[in-house]
């Protein structure tokens, strides 16, 4: 970023650059955000041109002159507003530097968002593949191709984008009100009508199956503890769940309830505590380890019901990621967290809809990986899980504060009803 | 309370009294509590006799010598353990003092619990009527009769019990495990099987209707906001709700949704916000005030659906208690809180089961009035409501942390299923 | 609202009106909101003119043509966007109808917001006094004067504004970033730096005292339960608290701790439970009732410390509003909720800063009464209190999720430090 | 477990065993629990002898005959009550079976609790080392020695205890009221005096340092986000923190604030959001990875302040355990969760006091590893963290619902004050 040459004469001591923004820039609050960023960072702006779309879906266009007091300040401002889609009118190619070591970026690397991004090479804009926040952009000039790569997977010699020049971001824009998800973005109140929300989630499940989308469910053990495993099994049997991401706990307590009828030692049908019930989950894990794994336990008849059983039987691709609170763990659990991230990253490539249920850890992990255009609903009885998700940048997530068991019960009802319509 | 005469010779400087406890004193943790109170208050004890029932329901008996260092300390200890059902073997009549002014007790008044209580007059034990915590006991010696009276209703000249002498309390004892409510008392975890809990609540509704018990529902506006008004209406139409205690907000938003289809301005069927929707509740109240009241609005066809409508049509006795956050309020709202308490007190006399839904204010108010033997379930998505209820002494309340809409939906299903069995 | 004559010829079937908006219409997100409302209600718009301020504090101006399909739809749209400050360019006087009964508005009454509002009479705009949400506007044509009046206080014959014609609203605009409150509006995360927030609140206390502003504290009993009464007393003694609004519980437990050293029966210095401690609050109330009231108890030496004592001694104007969960109550408690609202309304007229601590009931009640330009901070450890406040329209409130005791301790430290600077 | 021979004649169809319990069996509620378990499991009991200690600290003794309807039922009952310290009077040696494979126990393995446990070999009782819940007991008969071993570390051929015979558990007994922790166990209310709780925690820190105990702090990133890193640094510099267990996030944001002054992109001193602040944490990690690690970054002057810096400088032994939501991660992070558990297990061996702050994941993980006699305090603003900890068996944990920043500020003040006394 340097002084904009056309302003040079007029303002010898000014650092100026024209940027343009297009899309639903007023409706989506993008323009206000951009102007706010400029002022907040100590810069000033002048709106040179503005044309505002007449209908909700018409695009608008703004041309804004940004003025700063130093070239560093100008670069800072341009970097910040670039993430909201404001890009300099004077186009440059992106800057590349070769990584000097494995597992780390060069200083000044461009840090990705989860929004659709393009880089400019040899005067052409090209898509960045595998969009994911908090990565770098690695370019293979021979193809040419660009993609997001996490820090730990950088290898020395790879060409890494540095700075904001030649990078443009397309902020995910609000969908029109007709769209089913729009209204849900309005926060985390518990005092809202629940039926329309549940109906919309059911529609996403049905639509994904009909239109060959891929649905990912990220779930915590409360699905089992609250006695809603059966509801979830029905979704799996119906072919609505393409991927299940969970931890050792969900699978363990699911298997516990299959073998002993309890979850965390509590009988799911009666609600009372079993004698020595606290040992059940450990005995369940032990039995699966003795069998060699979940798949083997299903094959050999050790495991005959439950979520994991249905996953095996109906081909739901499940991934169990390890955590330091795991007992056992089950043989399928991936105990290395980087390896688990790698596999999650691979599987999420084609996900079109993601439902997160009652797990902060796994939800935040998956939220980090998904691009902004994948619809995500996070259901938890604890508002703090949803608040944390959005604090950490998964802005596209819509939260629903409700109880797992009755939620899943109503969801299955709705899906059934939609299918019979 | 004074020095126990039979220990006089042996311990000139000791203050001793024998107390006895009977009932499920070990199983119900009463004995440990009593011994704990004695030690904690600086006294010592000697268990003179203990006989422990062999079966869960057999009564036990304990005779305990309490020893203190002063007569004041002894009186304190005896007062405290009396609330757990430990009473001196040397019986005395209760002490009475005439109230010297309206609206206040004499100093040293006996302060009631919500447990069944008897007082001793002329050598005879007699029941205290209208049991309620945080009252005094007023005795009419001419009948004779005794009853709980709140402070504000005391009139000068009434005979009020002072001290703990001649008062005995029968702590509410744990029911056997077969009983439907026993298991639910185990706290406020959200990670529990929900179906058995909901089934038990449904059984209470059905049982109350069959056995001519009286069911009280205490409800907050989230019943309407979450879109569960219809479920609740079904319970009213089925004759399961004898009393409804609520505030201006529940009735207002119920009427708002009947007239406008919105609650707090949000369309319940679609979940989106109405134009000028924030005015709807005020216009709804205004219309009812213009009609003269809810009853009149039903009669004149202004109000044709919803919870309040069903209450009017099916004879559910509703009471709307005012609060300082009320708009309007609706004409039926009792704006004086002492008057509201008086009416709530009257109506709760014959209640056998109470379901509290999504209101901290009204739940705590009603919890204060109910004797310990009335079964109470408090349903709220916010754990703090349940925690506050038990902090304030409504120990008999069992809490269920769940979401109102799916809860009521599942409850209605269960009730229907039980009736068709 | 009727068809705009100048468009009549061009579009025989169109209903059109020009509206204008000025102020920080982009920065404050007012323009996007207005455009959104129009589209959402089924209308269309054309931006005829837009001029955008260059600096953060420069005003912008927009002229927007609104087009609807019926005169009703147009009226609806104009009504909705009027609350965001968009007013027709063709000016009309407001419409007045005489109230036909006591305690209710005429149908179609204009329902107020908490924003600054003007009405137009005989071609002149005039301020609406006593601005408060959810009221009507009553006009005294003889003066002339206009003011907000709550529904229950309407008297037959009063002139009430109906419809949106001749009413304009000035939405409270975002303050510049330099302003201390701006940044805090960003939601309810617990994971934020707390020291800057507490410092800003301390600055408000100090500024209000220095500049003869009036500070109102709305408090719940957790101030006493958590052992922070002493910190609060220091603020009172320092002259920082002009008004205290609370309920019976705060005053009762404050007096309990003064007399017995306990709150809800728990010793505040040691944290353990007192023998018969649950009776303390009732005995405390009884003693004050016997004394005739708090003032009398201070005068006669019955009450010698605590929050209420300091209020009496330092002239803090306190108001205790009743609720249905009150024991006693204390003689000063206003048991009629409408009377309590009337008094709260009076006292809040000159309030410039309001701190709400650990009470949902009283905070929502006061939030309903305050105009949007009074700064409000709501401190609670439970996020749901803050969420409820903003669900109910107190948008100007900034929430802080923290614990009362250490919050007040740190606040007092900061105030002390600011004063010694 | 088999039929008790002495009852054979009297009850040919009865299965009977005498068990004895000693310790504070009434005061600690152990006897009620044991009797409850027997009845609940369908057995019956007869109390043959009971002697109850006269003072709070005197031991009691109970001899109870347990009667069941089958040998399986009797075995179940004995197994359950054994965990509460009730052991058969007819002593047997424990049963051992050789593990038949790596990484799994033989079926019927004895599953450990976190209570002190002994096994009986060749007629002698011996301690089980490395006590930890949810493990098996492995015996080396040559020494002889016994110790807890987690499932994944079992090697084929190791001798593993099966069944409950020859195993006795010493339930952790309530401490006397003088003990500082006793009162805090009373639940999760937010409405409690906070100062005494903080004073007691400060006393534990001071005592541990004076008496060569070892203090472990388990912390989440909210320590940094809330701006309390400096308070925590002061504890480290004072030598009060022997171990720090945390994740990548705490260390990352600590380093972010050291380098950029922000945490999650928010300036800690001013509370506002930095331009491009969301990139800071990634740039911070990258810089440390480029330096080779935290230690190297301190040595080379890249990292000059903050929690991790102080740990390096003052020899606090830190362990960073990986999770699937980690960015980077920092080089020191142990990405394999089983390896992390192994290291945590090693380091916790000599811990005497553990403070958990604002992390559910790490707190539950550590809670799983610690024996019941280590004092644990869990501080979180979210009650669900504390509820989850105790749902998962860490019963000895006392919870404190408060805000991190003011908590740590007050804790440091208290420690300072105690040291200056």
Coordinates of N, CA and C in Angstrom, one line a residue, chain C residues 12-128:
Chain C
X12 N -51.4 5.7 -11.3 CA -52.8 5.7 -10.8 C -53.0 4.7 -9.7
X13 N -52.3 3.6 -9.8 CA -52.6 2.5 -8.8 C -51.5 2.5 -7.8
X14 N -50.7 3.5 -7.7 CA -49.6 3.5 -6.7 C -49.9 4.5 -5.5
X15 N -49.3 4.1 -4.4 CA -49.5 4.9 -3.2 C -48.1 5.3 -2.8
X16 N -47.8 6.5 -2.8 CA -46.4 7.0 -2.8 C -46.3 8.2 -1.8
X17 N -45.2 8.2 -1.1 CA -44.9 9.3 -0.2 C -43.4 9.5 -0.2
X18 N -43.0 10.8 -0.2 CA -41.6 11.0 0.0 C -41.3 11.2 1.5
X19 N -40.2 10.6 2.0 CA -39.8 10.8 3.4 C -38.3 11.3 3.4
X20 N -38.0 12.0 4.5 CA -36.6 12.4 4.6 C -36.1 11.9 5.9
X21 N -34.8 11.7 5.9 CA -34.1 11.2 7.1 C -32.8 12.1 7.2
X22 N -32.5 12.5 8.4 CA -31.2 13.2 8.6 C -30.6 12.8 9.9
X23 N -29.3 13.2 10.0 CA -28.5 12.7 11.1 C -27.5 11.8 10.7
X24 N -27.0 10.9 11.6 CA -25.9 10.0 11.3 C -26.6 8.8 10.6
X25 N -27.2 9.0 9.5 CA -28.1 8.0 9.0 C -27.4 6.7 8.4
X26 N -26.1 6.8 8.1 CA -25.4 5.6 7.7 C -24.7 5.1 8.8
X27 N -23.9 5.9 9.5 CA -23.1 5.5 10.6 C -24.0 4.9 11.7
X28 N -25.1 5.4 11.9 CA -26.0 4.9 12.9 C -26.9 3.8 12.4
X29 N -26.7 3.4 11.2 CA -27.5 2.3 10.6 C -29.0 2.6 10.5
X30 N -29.3 3.9 10.5 CA -30.7 4.3 10.4 C -31.2 4.1 9.0
X31 N -30.4 4.5 8.0 CA -30.9 4.3 6.6 C -31.1 2.8 6.3
X32 N -30.1 2.0 6.6 CA -30.4 0.5 6.3 C -31.6 0.0 7.0
X33 N -31.9 0.5 8.2 CA -33.1 0.0 8.9 C -34.3 0.5 8.2
X34 N -34.3 1.7 7.8 CA -35.5 2.3 7.1 C -35.8 1.5 5.8
X35 N -34.7 1.4 5.0 CA -34.9 0.7 3.8 C -35.4 -0.8 4.0
X36 N -34.8 -1.4 5.0 CA -35.2 -2.7 5.4 C -36.7 -2.8 5.7
X37 N -37.1 -1.9 6.6 CA -38.5 -1.9 7.0 C -39.4 -1.7 5.8
X38 N -39.1 -0.9 4.8 CA -39.9 -0.7 3.7 C -40.1 -2.0 2.9
X39 N -38.9 -2.6 2.6 CA -39.0 -3.8 1.8 C -39.7 -4.9 2.5
X40 N -39.4 -5.0 3.8 CA -40.0 -6.1 4.6 C -41.5 -6.0 4.6
X41 N -42.0 -4.8 4.6 CA -43.4 -4.6 4.7 C -44.1 -4.7 3.3
X42 N -43.3 -5.0 2.3 CA -43.8 -5.2 0.9 C -43.8 -4.0 0.1
X43 N -43.2 -2.9 0.6 CA -43.1 -1.7 -0.2 C -41.9 -1.7 -1.0
X44 N -41.7 -0.6 -1.9 CA -40.5 -0.4 -2.6 C -40.0 1.0 -2.3
X45 N -38.7 1.3 -2.6 CA -38.2 2.6 -2.4 C -37.3 3.0 -3.5
X46 N -37.1 4.3 -3.6 CA -36.2 4.9 -4.5 C -35.5 6.0 -3.8
X47 N -34.2 5.9 -3.7 CA -33.4 7.0 -3.0 C -33.2 8.2 -4.0
X48 N -33.9 9.2 -3.7 CA -33.9 10.4 -4.6 C -32.6 11.2 -4.4
X49 N -32.2 11.4 -3.2 CA -31.0 12.2 -2.9 C -30.4 11.5 -1.7
X50 N -29.0 11.5 -1.7 CA -28.3 11.1 -0.5 C -27.1 11.9 -0.4
X51 N -26.8 12.5 0.7 CA -25.6 13.2 1.0 C -25.0 12.7 2.3
X52 N -23.8 12.3 2.2 CA -23.2 11.6 3.4 C -22.2 12.4 4.0
X53 N -22.2 12.6 5.3 CA -21.3 13.4 6.0 C -19.9 12.8 5.9
X54 N -18.9 13.7 5.8 CA -17.5 13.2 5.6 C -16.8 12.8 6.9
X55 N -17.1 13.4 7.9 CA -16.5 13.0 9.2 C -17.5 12.2 10.0
X56 N -17.0 11.6 11.0 CA -17.9 10.7 11.8 C -19.1 11.5 12.3
X57 N -18.8 12.7 12.7 CA -19.9 13.5 13.3 C -20.7 14.4 12.4
X58 N -20.3 14.4 11.1 CA -21.1 15.2 10.2 C -22.5 14.5 9.9
X59 N -23.5 15.3 9.7 CA -24.8 14.8 9.5 C -24.9 14.4 8.0
X60 N -25.8 13.4 7.8 CA -26.1 13.0 6.4 C -27.6 13.3 6.2
X61 N -28.0 13.2 4.9 CA -29.3 13.5 4.6 C -29.8 12.5 3.5
X62 N -31.0 12.0 3.6 CA -31.5 11.1 2.6 C -33.0 11.5 2.3
X63 N -33.3 11.5 1.0 CA -34.7 11.7 0.6 C -35.1 10.4 -0.2
X64 N -36.1 9.8 0.4 CA -36.5 8.4 -0.1 C -37.9 8.4 -0.5
X65 N -38.2 7.9 -1.7 CA -39.6 7.8 -2.2 C -40.1 6.4 -1.8
X66 N -41.2 6.3 -1.0 CA -41.7 5.1 -0.6 C -43.0 4.8 -1.4
X67 N -43.1 3.6 -1.9 CA -44.2 3.2 -2.8 C -44.9 1.9 -2.2
X68 N -46.2 1.9 -2.1 CA -46.9 0.8 -1.6 C -48.0 0.4 -2.5
X69 N -48.7 -0.7 -2.2 CA -49.8 -1.2 -3.0 C -51.2 -0.8 -2.6
X70 N -51.2 -0.2 -1.4 CA -52.5 0.2 -0.9 C -52.3 1.3 0.1
X71 N -53.3 2.1 0.4 CA -53.1 3.2 1.3 C -52.9 2.6 2.7
X72 N -53.5 1.5 3.0 CA -53.2 0.9 4.3 C -51.8 0.5 4.5
X73 N -51.3 -0.2 3.4 CA -49.9 -0.6 3.5 C -49.0 0.6 3.6
X74 N -49.3 1.6 2.9 CA -48.4 2.8 2.9 C -48.5 3.4 4.3
X75 N -49.7 3.4 4.9 CA -49.8 4.0 6.3 C -48.9 3.1 7.3
X76 N -49.0 1.8 7.1 CA -48.3 0.9 7.9 C -46.8 1.2 7.8
X77 N -46.3 1.3 6.6 CA -44.9 1.5 6.3 C -44.5 2.8 7.0
X78 N -45.2 3.9 6.7 CA -44.9 5.2 7.2 C -44.8 5.2 8.7
X79 N -45.8 4.4 9.3 CA -45.8 4.3 10.8 C -44.6 3.7 11.3
X80 N -44.2 2.6 10.7 CA -43.0 1.9 11.2 C -41.7 2.7 11.0
X81 N -41.5 3.3 9.8 CA -40.3 4.0 9.6 C -40.2 5.3 10.3
X82 N -41.4 5.8 10.7 CA -41.4 7.0 11.5 C -40.6 6.8 12.8
X83 N -40.7 5.6 13.4 CA -40.0 5.3 14.7 C -38.5 5.4 14.5
X84 N -38.1 5.2 13.2 CA -36.6 5.3 13.0 C -36.3 6.7 12.5
X85 N -37.2 7.7 12.5 CA -36.9 9.0 12.2 C -37.1 9.5 10.8
X86 N -37.8 8.6 10.0 CA -38.1 9.0 8.6 C -39.5 9.7 8.6
X87 N -39.5 10.9 8.2 CA -40.8 11.6 8.2 C -41.2 12.2 6.8
X88 N -42.5 12.1 6.5 CA -42.9 12.6 5.2 C -42.5 14.1 5.0
X89 N -42.1 14.4 3.7 CA -41.8 15.7 3.4 C -43.0 16.6 3.3
X90 N -44.1 16.0 3.0 CA -45.3 16.8 3.1 C -45.8 16.8 4.5
X91 N -45.7 17.9 5.2 CA -46.0 17.9 6.6 C -47.5 18.1 6.9
X92 N -47.9 17.4 7.9 CA -49.3 17.6 8.4 C -49.2 17.9 9.9
X93 N -50.3 18.4 10.4 CA -50.4 18.5 11.8 C -50.8 17.1 12.3
X94 N -50.6 16.9 13.6 CA -51.0 15.6 14.2 C -52.5 15.6 14.3
X95 N -53.0 14.4 14.4 CA -54.5 14.2 14.6 C -54.8 14.0 16.0
X96 N -55.9 14.6 16.5 CA -56.2 14.5 17.9 C -57.6 13.9 18.0
X97 N -57.8 13.0 19.0 CA -59.2 12.6 19.3 C -59.4 12.6 20.8
X98 N -60.5 13.0 21.2 CA -60.7 13.1 22.7 C -61.0 11.7 23.2
X99 N -60.3 11.4 24.4 CA -60.5 10.1 25.0 C -62.0 10.0 25.4
X100 N -62.6 8.8 25.2 CA -64.0 8.6 25.4 C -64.3 8.0 26.8
X101 N -63.2 7.6 27.5 CA -63.4 7.0 28.8 C -62.1 7.1 29.6
X102 N -62.2 6.9 30.9 CA -61.0 7.0 31.7 C -60.2 5.7 31.5
X103 N -58.9 5.8 31.6 CA -58.1 4.6 31.7 C -57.9 3.8 30.4
X104 N -58.3 4.4 29.3 CA -58.0 3.8 28.0 C -57.9 4.8 26.9
X105 N -57.1 4.5 25.9 CA -56.9 5.4 24.8 C -58.0 5.2 23.7
X106 N -58.2 6.1 22.9 CA -59.1 5.8 21.7 C -58.3 4.8 20.8
X107 N -59.0 4.0 20.1 CA -58.4 3.1 19.1 C -57.5 3.9 18.2
X108 N -56.4 3.3 17.7 CA -55.6 4.0 16.7 C -54.6 5.0 17.4
X109 N -54.6 5.1 18.7 CA -53.7 6.0 19.4 C -52.3 5.8 18.9
X110 N -51.5 6.9 18.9 CA -50.1 6.9 18.7 C -49.4 6.3 19.9
X111 N -48.6 5.2 19.7 CA -48.0 4.6 20.8 C -46.5 5.0 20.9
X112 N -46.1 5.5 22.0 CA -44.8 6.2 22.1 C -43.6 5.2 22.1
X113 N -42.5 5.7 21.7 CA -41.2 5.1 22.0 C -40.5 5.8 23.1
X114 N -39.3 5.4 23.4 CA -38.5 6.1 24.4 C -37.5 7.1 23.8
X115 N -37.7 7.4 22.5 CA -36.9 8.4 21.8 C -37.5 9.8 21.9
X116 N -36.6 10.8 21.7 CA -37.1 12.1 21.7 C -38.1 12.3 20.5
X117 N -39.3 12.9 20.8 CA -40.4 13.0 19.9 C -40.9 14.4 19.9
X118 N -41.4 14.8 18.7 CA -42.0 16.1 18.5 C -43.4 15.8 17.8
X119 N -44.3 16.7 18.1 CA -45.6 16.6 17.3 C -45.8 18.0 16.7
X120 N -46.6 18.0 15.6 CA -46.8 19.2 14.9 C -48.2 19.7 15.1
X121 N -48.3 20.9 15.6 CA -49.6 21.5 15.8 C -49.6 22.9 15.2
X122 N -50.6 23.2 14.5 CA -50.8 24.5 13.8 C -49.5 24.9 13.1
X123 N -48.9 23.9 12.4 CA -47.7 24.1 11.6 C -46.4 24.2 12.4
X124 N -46.5 24.1 13.7 CA -45.3 24.2 14.5 C -44.9 22.9 15.2
X125 N -43.7 22.5 15.1 CA -43.2 21.3 15.9 C -43.0 21.7 17.3
X126 N -43.5 20.8 18.2 CA -43.3 21.0 19.6 C -42.8 19.7 20.3
X127 N -42.0 19.9 21.3 CA -41.5 18.7 22.1 C -42.6 18.0 22.8
X128 N -42.5 16.7 22.9 CA -43.3 15.9 23.8 C -42.6 15.8 25.1

